[in-house]
PDB file of C-alpha atoms in Angstrom:
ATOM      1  CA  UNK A  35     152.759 164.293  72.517  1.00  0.00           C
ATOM      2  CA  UNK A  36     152.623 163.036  76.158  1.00  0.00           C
ATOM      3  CA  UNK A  37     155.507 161.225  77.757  1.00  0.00           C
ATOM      4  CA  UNK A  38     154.766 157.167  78.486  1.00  0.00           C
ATOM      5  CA  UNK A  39     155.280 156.076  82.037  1.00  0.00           C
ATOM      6  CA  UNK A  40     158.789 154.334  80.980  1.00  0.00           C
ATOM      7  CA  UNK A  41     159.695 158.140  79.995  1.00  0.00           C
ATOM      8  CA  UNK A  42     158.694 159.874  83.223  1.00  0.00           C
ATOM      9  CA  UNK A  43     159.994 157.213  85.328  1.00  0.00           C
ATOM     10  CA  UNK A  44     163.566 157.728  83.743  1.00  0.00           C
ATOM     11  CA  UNK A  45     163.230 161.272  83.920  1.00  0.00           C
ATOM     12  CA  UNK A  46     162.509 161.277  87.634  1.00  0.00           C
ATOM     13  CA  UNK A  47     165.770 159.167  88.033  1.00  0.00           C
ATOM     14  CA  UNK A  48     167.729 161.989  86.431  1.00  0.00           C
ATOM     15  CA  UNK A  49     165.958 164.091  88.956  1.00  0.00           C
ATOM     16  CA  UNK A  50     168.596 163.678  91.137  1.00  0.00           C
ATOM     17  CA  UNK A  51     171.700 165.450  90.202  1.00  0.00           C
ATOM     18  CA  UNK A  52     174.321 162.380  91.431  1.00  0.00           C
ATOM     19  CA  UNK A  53     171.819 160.399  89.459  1.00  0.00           C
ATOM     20  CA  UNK A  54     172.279 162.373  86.448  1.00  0.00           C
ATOM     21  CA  UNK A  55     176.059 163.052  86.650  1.00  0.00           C
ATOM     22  CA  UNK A  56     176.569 159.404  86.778  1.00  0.00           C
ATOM     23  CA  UNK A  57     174.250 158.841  83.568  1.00  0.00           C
ATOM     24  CA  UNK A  58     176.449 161.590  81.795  1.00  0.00           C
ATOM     25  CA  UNK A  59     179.900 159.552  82.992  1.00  0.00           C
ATOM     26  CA  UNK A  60     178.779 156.198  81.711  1.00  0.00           C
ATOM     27  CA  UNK A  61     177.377 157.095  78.631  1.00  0.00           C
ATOM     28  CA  UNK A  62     180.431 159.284  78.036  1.00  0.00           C
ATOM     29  CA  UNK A  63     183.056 156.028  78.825  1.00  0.00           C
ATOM     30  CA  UNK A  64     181.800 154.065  75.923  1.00  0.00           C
ATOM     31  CA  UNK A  65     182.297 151.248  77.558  1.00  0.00           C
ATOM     32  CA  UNK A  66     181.310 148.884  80.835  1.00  0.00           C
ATOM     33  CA  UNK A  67     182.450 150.689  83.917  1.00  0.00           C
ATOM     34  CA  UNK A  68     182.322 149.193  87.545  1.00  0.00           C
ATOM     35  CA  UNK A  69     181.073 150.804  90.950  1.00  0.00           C
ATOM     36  CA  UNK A  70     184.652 152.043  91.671  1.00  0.00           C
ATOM     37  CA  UNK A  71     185.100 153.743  88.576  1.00  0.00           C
ATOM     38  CA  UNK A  72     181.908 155.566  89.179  1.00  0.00           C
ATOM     39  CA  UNK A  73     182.854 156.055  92.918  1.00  0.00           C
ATOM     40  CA  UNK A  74     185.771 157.836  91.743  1.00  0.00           C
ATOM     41  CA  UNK A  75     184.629 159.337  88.952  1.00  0.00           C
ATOM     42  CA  UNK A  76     182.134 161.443  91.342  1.00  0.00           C
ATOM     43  CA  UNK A  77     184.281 161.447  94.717  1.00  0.00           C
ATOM     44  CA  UNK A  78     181.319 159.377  96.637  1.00  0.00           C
ATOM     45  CA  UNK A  79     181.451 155.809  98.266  1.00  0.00           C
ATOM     46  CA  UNK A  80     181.279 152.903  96.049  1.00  0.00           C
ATOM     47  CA  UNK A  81     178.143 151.653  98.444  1.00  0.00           C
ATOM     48  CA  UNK A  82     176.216 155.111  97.438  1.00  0.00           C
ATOM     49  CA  UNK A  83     177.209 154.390  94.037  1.00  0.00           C
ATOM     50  CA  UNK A  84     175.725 150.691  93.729  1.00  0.00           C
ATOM     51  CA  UNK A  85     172.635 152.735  95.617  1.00  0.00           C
ATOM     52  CA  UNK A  86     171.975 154.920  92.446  1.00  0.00           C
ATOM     53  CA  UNK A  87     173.364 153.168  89.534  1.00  0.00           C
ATOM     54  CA  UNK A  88     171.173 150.331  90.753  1.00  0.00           C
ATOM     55  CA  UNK A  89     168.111 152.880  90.492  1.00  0.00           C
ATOM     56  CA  UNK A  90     169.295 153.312  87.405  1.00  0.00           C
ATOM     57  CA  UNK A  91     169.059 150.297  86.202  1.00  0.00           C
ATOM     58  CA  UNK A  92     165.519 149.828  87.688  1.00  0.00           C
ATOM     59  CA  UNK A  93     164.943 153.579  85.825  1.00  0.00           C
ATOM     60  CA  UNK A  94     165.755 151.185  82.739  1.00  0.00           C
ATOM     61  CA  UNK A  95     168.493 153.718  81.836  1.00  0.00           C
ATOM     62  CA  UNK A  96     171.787 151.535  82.180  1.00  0.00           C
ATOM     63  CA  UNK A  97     171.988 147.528  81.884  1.00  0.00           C
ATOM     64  CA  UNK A  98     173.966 145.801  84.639  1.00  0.00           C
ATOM     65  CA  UNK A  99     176.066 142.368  84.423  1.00  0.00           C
ATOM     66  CA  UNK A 100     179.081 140.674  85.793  1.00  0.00           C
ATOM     67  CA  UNK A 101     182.275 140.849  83.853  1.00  0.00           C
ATOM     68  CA  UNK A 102     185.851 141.176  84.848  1.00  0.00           C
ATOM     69  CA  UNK A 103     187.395 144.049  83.108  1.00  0.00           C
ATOM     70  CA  UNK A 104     189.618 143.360  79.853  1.00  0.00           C
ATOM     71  CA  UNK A 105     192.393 142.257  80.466  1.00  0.00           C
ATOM     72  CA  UNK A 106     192.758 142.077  83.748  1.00  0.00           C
ATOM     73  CA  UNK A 107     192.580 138.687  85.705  1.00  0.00           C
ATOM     74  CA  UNK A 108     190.484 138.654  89.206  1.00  0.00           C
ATOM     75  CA  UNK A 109     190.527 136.783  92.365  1.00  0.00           C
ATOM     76  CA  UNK A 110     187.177 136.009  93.380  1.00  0.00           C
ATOM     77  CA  UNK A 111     183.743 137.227  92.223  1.00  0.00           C
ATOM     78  CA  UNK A 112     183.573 138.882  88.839  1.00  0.00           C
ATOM     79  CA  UNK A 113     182.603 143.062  89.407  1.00  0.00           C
ATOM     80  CA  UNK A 114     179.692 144.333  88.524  1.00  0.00           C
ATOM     81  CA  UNK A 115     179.335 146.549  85.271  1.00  0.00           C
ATOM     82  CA  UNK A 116     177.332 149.093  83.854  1.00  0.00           C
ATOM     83  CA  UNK A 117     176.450 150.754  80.477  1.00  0.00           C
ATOM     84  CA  UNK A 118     173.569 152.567  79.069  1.00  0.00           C
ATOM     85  CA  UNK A 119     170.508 150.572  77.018  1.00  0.00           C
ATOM     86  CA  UNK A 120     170.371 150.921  73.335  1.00  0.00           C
ATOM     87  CA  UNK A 121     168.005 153.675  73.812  1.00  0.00           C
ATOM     88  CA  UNK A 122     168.125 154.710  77.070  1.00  0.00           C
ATOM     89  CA  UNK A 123     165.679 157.799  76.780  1.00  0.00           C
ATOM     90  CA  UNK A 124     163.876 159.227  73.967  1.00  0.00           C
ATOM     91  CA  UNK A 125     163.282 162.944  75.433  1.00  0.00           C
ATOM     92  CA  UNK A 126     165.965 165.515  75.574  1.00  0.00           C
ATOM     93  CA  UNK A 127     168.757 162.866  76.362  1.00  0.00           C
ATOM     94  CA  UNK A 128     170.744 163.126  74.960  1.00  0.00           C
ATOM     95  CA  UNK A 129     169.815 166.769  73.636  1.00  0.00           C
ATOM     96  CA  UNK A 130     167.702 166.849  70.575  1.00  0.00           C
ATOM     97  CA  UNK A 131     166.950 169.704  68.131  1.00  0.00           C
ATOM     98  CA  UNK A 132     164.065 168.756  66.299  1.00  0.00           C
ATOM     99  CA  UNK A 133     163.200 172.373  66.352  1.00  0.00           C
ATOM    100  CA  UNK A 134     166.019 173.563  64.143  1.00  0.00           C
ATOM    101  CA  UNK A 135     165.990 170.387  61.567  1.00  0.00           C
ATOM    102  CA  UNK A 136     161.913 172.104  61.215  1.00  0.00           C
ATOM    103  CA  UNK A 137     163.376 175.085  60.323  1.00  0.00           C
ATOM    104  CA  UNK A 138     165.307 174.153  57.865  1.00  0.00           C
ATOM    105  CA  UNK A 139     162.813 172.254  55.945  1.00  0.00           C
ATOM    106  CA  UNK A 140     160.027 175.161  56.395  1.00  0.00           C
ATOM    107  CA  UNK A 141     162.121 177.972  54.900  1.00  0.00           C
ATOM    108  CA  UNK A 142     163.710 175.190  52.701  1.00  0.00           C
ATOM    109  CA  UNK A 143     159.270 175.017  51.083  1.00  0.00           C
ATOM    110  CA  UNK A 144     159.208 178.507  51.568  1.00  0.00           C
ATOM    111  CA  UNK A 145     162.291 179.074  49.222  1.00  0.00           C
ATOM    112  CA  UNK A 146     162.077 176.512  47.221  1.00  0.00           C
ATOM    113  CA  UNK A 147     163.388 177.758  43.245  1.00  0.00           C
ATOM    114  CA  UNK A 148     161.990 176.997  40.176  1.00  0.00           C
ATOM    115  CA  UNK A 149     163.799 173.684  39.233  1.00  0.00           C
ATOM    116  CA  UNK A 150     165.559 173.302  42.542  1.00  0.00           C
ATOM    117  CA  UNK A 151     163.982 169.423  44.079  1.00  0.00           C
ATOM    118  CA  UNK A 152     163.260 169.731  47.822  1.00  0.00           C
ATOM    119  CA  UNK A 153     165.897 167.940  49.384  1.00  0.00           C
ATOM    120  CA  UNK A 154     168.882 170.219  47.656  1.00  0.00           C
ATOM    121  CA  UNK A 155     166.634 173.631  48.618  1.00  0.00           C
ATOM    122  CA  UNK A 156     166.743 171.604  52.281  1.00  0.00           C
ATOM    123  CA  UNK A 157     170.697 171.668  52.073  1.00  0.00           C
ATOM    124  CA  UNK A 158     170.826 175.355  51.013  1.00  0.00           C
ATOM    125  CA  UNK A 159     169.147 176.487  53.419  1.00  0.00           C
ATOM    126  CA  UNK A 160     171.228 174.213  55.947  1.00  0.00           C
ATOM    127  CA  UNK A 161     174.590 175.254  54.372  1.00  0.00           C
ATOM    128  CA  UNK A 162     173.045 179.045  54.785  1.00  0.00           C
ATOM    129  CA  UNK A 163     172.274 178.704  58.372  1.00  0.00           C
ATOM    130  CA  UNK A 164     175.645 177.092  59.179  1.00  0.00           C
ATOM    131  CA  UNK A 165     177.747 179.787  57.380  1.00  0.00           C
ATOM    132  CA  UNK A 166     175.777 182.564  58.931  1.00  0.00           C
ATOM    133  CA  UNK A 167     176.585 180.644  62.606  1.00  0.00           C
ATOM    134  CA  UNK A 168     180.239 180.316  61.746  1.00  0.00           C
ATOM    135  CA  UNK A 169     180.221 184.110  60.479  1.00  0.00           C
ATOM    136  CA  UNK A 170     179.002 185.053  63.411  1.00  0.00           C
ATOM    137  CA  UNK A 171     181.508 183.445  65.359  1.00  0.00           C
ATOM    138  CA  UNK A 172     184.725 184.500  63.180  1.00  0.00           C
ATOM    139  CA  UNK A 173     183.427 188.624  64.039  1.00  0.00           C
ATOM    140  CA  UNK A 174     182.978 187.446  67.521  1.00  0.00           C
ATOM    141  CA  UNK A 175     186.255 185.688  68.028  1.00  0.00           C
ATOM    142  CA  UNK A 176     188.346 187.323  65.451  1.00  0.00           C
ATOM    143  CA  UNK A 177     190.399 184.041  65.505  1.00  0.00           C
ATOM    144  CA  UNK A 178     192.680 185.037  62.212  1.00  0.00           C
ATOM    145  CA  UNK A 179     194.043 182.532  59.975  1.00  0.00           C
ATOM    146  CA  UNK A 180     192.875 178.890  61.191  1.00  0.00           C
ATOM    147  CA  UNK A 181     194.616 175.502  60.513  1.00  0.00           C
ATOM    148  CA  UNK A 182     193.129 172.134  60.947  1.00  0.00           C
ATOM    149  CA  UNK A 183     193.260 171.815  65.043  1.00  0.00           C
ATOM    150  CA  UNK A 184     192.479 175.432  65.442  1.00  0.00           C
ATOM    151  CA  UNK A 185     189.455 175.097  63.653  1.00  0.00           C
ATOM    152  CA  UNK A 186     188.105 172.044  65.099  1.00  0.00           C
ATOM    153  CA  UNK A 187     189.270 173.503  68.633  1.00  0.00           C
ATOM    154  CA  UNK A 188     186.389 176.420  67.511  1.00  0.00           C
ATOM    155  CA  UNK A 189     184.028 173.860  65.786  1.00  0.00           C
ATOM    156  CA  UNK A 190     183.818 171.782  69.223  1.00  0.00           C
ATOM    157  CA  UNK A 191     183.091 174.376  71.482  1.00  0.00           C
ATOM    158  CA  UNK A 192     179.699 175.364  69.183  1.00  0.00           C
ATOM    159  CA  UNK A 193     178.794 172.106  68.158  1.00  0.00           C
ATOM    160  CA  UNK A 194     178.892 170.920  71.813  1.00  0.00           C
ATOM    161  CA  UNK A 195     175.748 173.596  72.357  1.00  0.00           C
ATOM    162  CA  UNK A 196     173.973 172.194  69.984  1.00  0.00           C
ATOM    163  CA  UNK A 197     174.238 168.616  71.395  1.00  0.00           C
ATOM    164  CA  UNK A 198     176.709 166.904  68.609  1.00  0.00           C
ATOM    165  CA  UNK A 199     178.838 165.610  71.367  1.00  0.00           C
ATOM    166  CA  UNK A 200     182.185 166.380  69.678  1.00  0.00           C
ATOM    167  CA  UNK A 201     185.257 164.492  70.564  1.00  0.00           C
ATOM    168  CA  UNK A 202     188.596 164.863  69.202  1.00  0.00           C
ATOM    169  CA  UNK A 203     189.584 161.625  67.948  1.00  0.00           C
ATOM    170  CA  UNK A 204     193.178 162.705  66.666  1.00  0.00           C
ATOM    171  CA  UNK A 205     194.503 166.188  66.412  1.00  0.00           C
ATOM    172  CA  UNK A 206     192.698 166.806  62.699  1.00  0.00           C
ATOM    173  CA  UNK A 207     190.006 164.570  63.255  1.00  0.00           C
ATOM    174  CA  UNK A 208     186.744 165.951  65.438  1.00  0.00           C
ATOM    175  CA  UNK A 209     183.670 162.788  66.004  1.00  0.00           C
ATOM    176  CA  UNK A 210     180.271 163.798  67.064  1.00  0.00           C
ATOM    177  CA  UNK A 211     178.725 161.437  69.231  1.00  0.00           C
ATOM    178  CA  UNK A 212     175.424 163.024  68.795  1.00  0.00           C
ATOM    179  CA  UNK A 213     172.859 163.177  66.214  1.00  0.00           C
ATOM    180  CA  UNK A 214     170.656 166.274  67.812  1.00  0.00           C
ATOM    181  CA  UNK A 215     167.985 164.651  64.853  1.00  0.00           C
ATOM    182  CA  UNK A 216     167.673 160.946  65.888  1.00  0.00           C
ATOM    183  CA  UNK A 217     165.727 159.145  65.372  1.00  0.00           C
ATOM    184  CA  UNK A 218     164.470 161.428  62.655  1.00  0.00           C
ATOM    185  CA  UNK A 219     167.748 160.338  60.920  1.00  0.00           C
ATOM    186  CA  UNK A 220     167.069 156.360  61.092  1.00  0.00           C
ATOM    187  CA  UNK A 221     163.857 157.603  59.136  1.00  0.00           C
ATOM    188  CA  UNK A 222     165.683 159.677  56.421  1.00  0.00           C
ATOM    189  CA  UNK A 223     168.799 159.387  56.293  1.00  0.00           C
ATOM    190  CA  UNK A 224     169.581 160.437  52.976  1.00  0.00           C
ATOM    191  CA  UNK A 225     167.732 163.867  53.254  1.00  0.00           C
ATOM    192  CA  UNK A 226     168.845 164.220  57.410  1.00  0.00           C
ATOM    193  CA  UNK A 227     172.282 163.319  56.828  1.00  0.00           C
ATOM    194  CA  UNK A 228     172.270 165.557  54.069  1.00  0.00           C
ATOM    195  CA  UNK A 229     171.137 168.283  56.043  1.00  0.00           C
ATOM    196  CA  UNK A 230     173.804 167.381  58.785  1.00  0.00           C
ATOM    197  CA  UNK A 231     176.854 167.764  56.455  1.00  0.00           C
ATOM    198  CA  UNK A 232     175.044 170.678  54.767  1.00  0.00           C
ATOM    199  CA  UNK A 233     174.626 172.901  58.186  1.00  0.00           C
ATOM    200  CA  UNK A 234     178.334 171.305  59.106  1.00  0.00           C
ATOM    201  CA  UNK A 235     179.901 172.688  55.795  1.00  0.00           C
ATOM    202  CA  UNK A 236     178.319 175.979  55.927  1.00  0.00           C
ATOM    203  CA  UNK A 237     179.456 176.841  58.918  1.00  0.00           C
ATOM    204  CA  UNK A 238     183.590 175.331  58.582  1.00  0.00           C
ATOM    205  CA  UNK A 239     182.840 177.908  55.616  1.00  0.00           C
ATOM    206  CA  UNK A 240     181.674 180.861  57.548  1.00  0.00           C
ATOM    207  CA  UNK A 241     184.163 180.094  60.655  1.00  0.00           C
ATOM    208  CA  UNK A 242     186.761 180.329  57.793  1.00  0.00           C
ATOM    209  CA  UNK A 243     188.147 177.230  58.447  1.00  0.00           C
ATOM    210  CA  UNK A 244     189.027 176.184  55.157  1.00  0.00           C
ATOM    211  CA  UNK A 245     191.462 173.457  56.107  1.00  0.00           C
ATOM    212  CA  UNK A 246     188.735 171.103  57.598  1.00  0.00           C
ATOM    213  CA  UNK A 247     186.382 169.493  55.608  1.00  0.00           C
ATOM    214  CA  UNK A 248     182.309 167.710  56.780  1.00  0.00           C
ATOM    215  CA  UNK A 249     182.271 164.631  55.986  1.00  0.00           C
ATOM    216  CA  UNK A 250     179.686 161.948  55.841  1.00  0.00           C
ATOM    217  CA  UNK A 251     181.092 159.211  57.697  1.00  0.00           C
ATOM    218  CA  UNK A 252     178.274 157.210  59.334  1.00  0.00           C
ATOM    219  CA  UNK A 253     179.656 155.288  62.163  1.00  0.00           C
ATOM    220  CA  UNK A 254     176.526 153.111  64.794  1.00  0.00           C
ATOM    221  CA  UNK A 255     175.205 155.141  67.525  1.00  0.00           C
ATOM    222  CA  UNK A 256     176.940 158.674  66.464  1.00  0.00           C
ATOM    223  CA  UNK A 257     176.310 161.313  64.271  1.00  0.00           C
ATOM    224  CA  UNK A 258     176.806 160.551  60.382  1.00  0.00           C
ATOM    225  CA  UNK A 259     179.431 163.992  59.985  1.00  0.00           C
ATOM    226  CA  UNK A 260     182.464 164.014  61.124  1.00  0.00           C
ATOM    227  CA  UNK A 261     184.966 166.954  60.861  1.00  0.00           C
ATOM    228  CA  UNK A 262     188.586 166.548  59.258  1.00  0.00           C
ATOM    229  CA  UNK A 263     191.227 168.370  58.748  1.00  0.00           C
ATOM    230  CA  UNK A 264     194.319 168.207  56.090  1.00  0.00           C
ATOM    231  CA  UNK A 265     196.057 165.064  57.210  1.00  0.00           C
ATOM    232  CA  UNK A 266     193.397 163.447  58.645  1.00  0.00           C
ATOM    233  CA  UNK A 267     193.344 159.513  57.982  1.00  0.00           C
ATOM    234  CA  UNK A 268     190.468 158.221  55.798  1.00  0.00           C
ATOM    235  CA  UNK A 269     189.563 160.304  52.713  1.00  0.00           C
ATOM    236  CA  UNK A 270     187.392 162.708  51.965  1.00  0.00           C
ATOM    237  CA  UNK A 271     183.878 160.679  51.453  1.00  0.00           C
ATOM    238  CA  UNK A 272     180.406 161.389  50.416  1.00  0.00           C
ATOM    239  CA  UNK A 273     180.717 165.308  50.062  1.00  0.00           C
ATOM    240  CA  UNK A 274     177.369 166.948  48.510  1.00  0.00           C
ATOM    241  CA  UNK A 275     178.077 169.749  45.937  1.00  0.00           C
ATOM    242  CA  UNK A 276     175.998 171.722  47.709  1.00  0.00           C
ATOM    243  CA  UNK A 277     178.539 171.484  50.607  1.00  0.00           C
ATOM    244  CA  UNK A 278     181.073 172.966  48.279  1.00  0.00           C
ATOM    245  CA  UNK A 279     179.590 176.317  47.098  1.00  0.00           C
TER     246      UNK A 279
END
């Protein structure tokens, strides 16, 4: 499928690599930031800073308006803010992996058992792809006996290659800001979701992490899995049985 002329036009905006490291650091704040922040953020001047965040805007990549931060009273003129659009770009960023999600559902026909429906051979096959990942890793790393953080210390540093966007909410709690499968995920989410925890699971498995626990925990704008370890506030939700083999 070709790219519209809204996509190529925001693409040529990231051309620029101050362009594009300034898309990555407002995204990223989850929140309005001002010219300064950005400024300082990249070590430029705040008037090269209104140059291409303004292209950005005009890219129709971030959304500009006049607020004065929270909680903070101003003198004067209100600054100017900045924060991405709902959906800023719909190719590659963030990072999608439409590519593996296919996989899993074409060895998922492939394989499919007598008596086993679709969507549960989907989550084998995700669960078995995940476990052979984290398998991988624990002969790689040879990490030993892993608790909660030391898990999701391991679990971060993969999933952030395949574009989940992990953050470390609390020291036995690991968010993904990412679904690499949006917006095939707004479509299904029962079956992508699914998949999600599935592929999560399987891997926390083969890692050997058996502290920490993937959890459906759908949350706007982020991935529907998070990642908890023993302790970690909210309860273990929504876990598939296949998750648990």
């Amino acid at each position: 499928m070709g790219l519209d002329h809204a996509s190529l036009t925001a693409l040529a905006a990231l051309g620029d690599a101050t362009r594009c490291r300034m898309f990555e650091f407002v995204r990223q704040a989850r929140r309005p930031v001002t010219r300064e922040e950005v400024a300082d953020s990249l070590g430029i001047s705040r008037k090269l800073a209104a140059f291409h965040l303004d292209k950005l805007v005009a890219a129709g990549l971030f959304q500009a308006r006049y607020e004065s931060p929270a909680g903070i009273r101003r003198v004067g003129r209100r600054p100017k803010v900045y924060e991405p659009v709902a959906e800023a770009i719909a190719v590659n960023i963030p990072e999608r992996r439409y590519g593996m999600l296919a996989d899993v559902l074409t060895e998922a026909v492939l394989t499919e058992a007598e008596g086993e429906s679709a969507r549960n051979a989907a989550l084998r096959v995700a669960f078995q792809r995940g476990e052979t990942l984290g398998n991988a890793e624990r002969e790689r790393l040879r990490p030993g006996r892993l608790g909660a953080e030391r898990g999701l210390s391991l679990a971060a540093e993969t999933l952030e290659e395949f574009g989940f966007e992990p953050e470390r909410a609390a020291p036995t709690l690991l968010r993904l800001r990412n679904c690499p499968f949006h917006p095939l995920a707004a479509q299904a989410p029962e079956l992508v979701c699914g998949v999600n925890q599935a592929f999560l699971a399987g891997y926390l498995r083969g890692l050997g992490s058996d502290k920490t626990t993937a959890v459906l925990a759908p949350r706007p704008g982020s991935c529907c899995v998070e990642l908890r370890g023993e302790g970690a506030t909210g309860g273990i939700q929504g876990t598939d049985p296949v998750c648990e083999r």
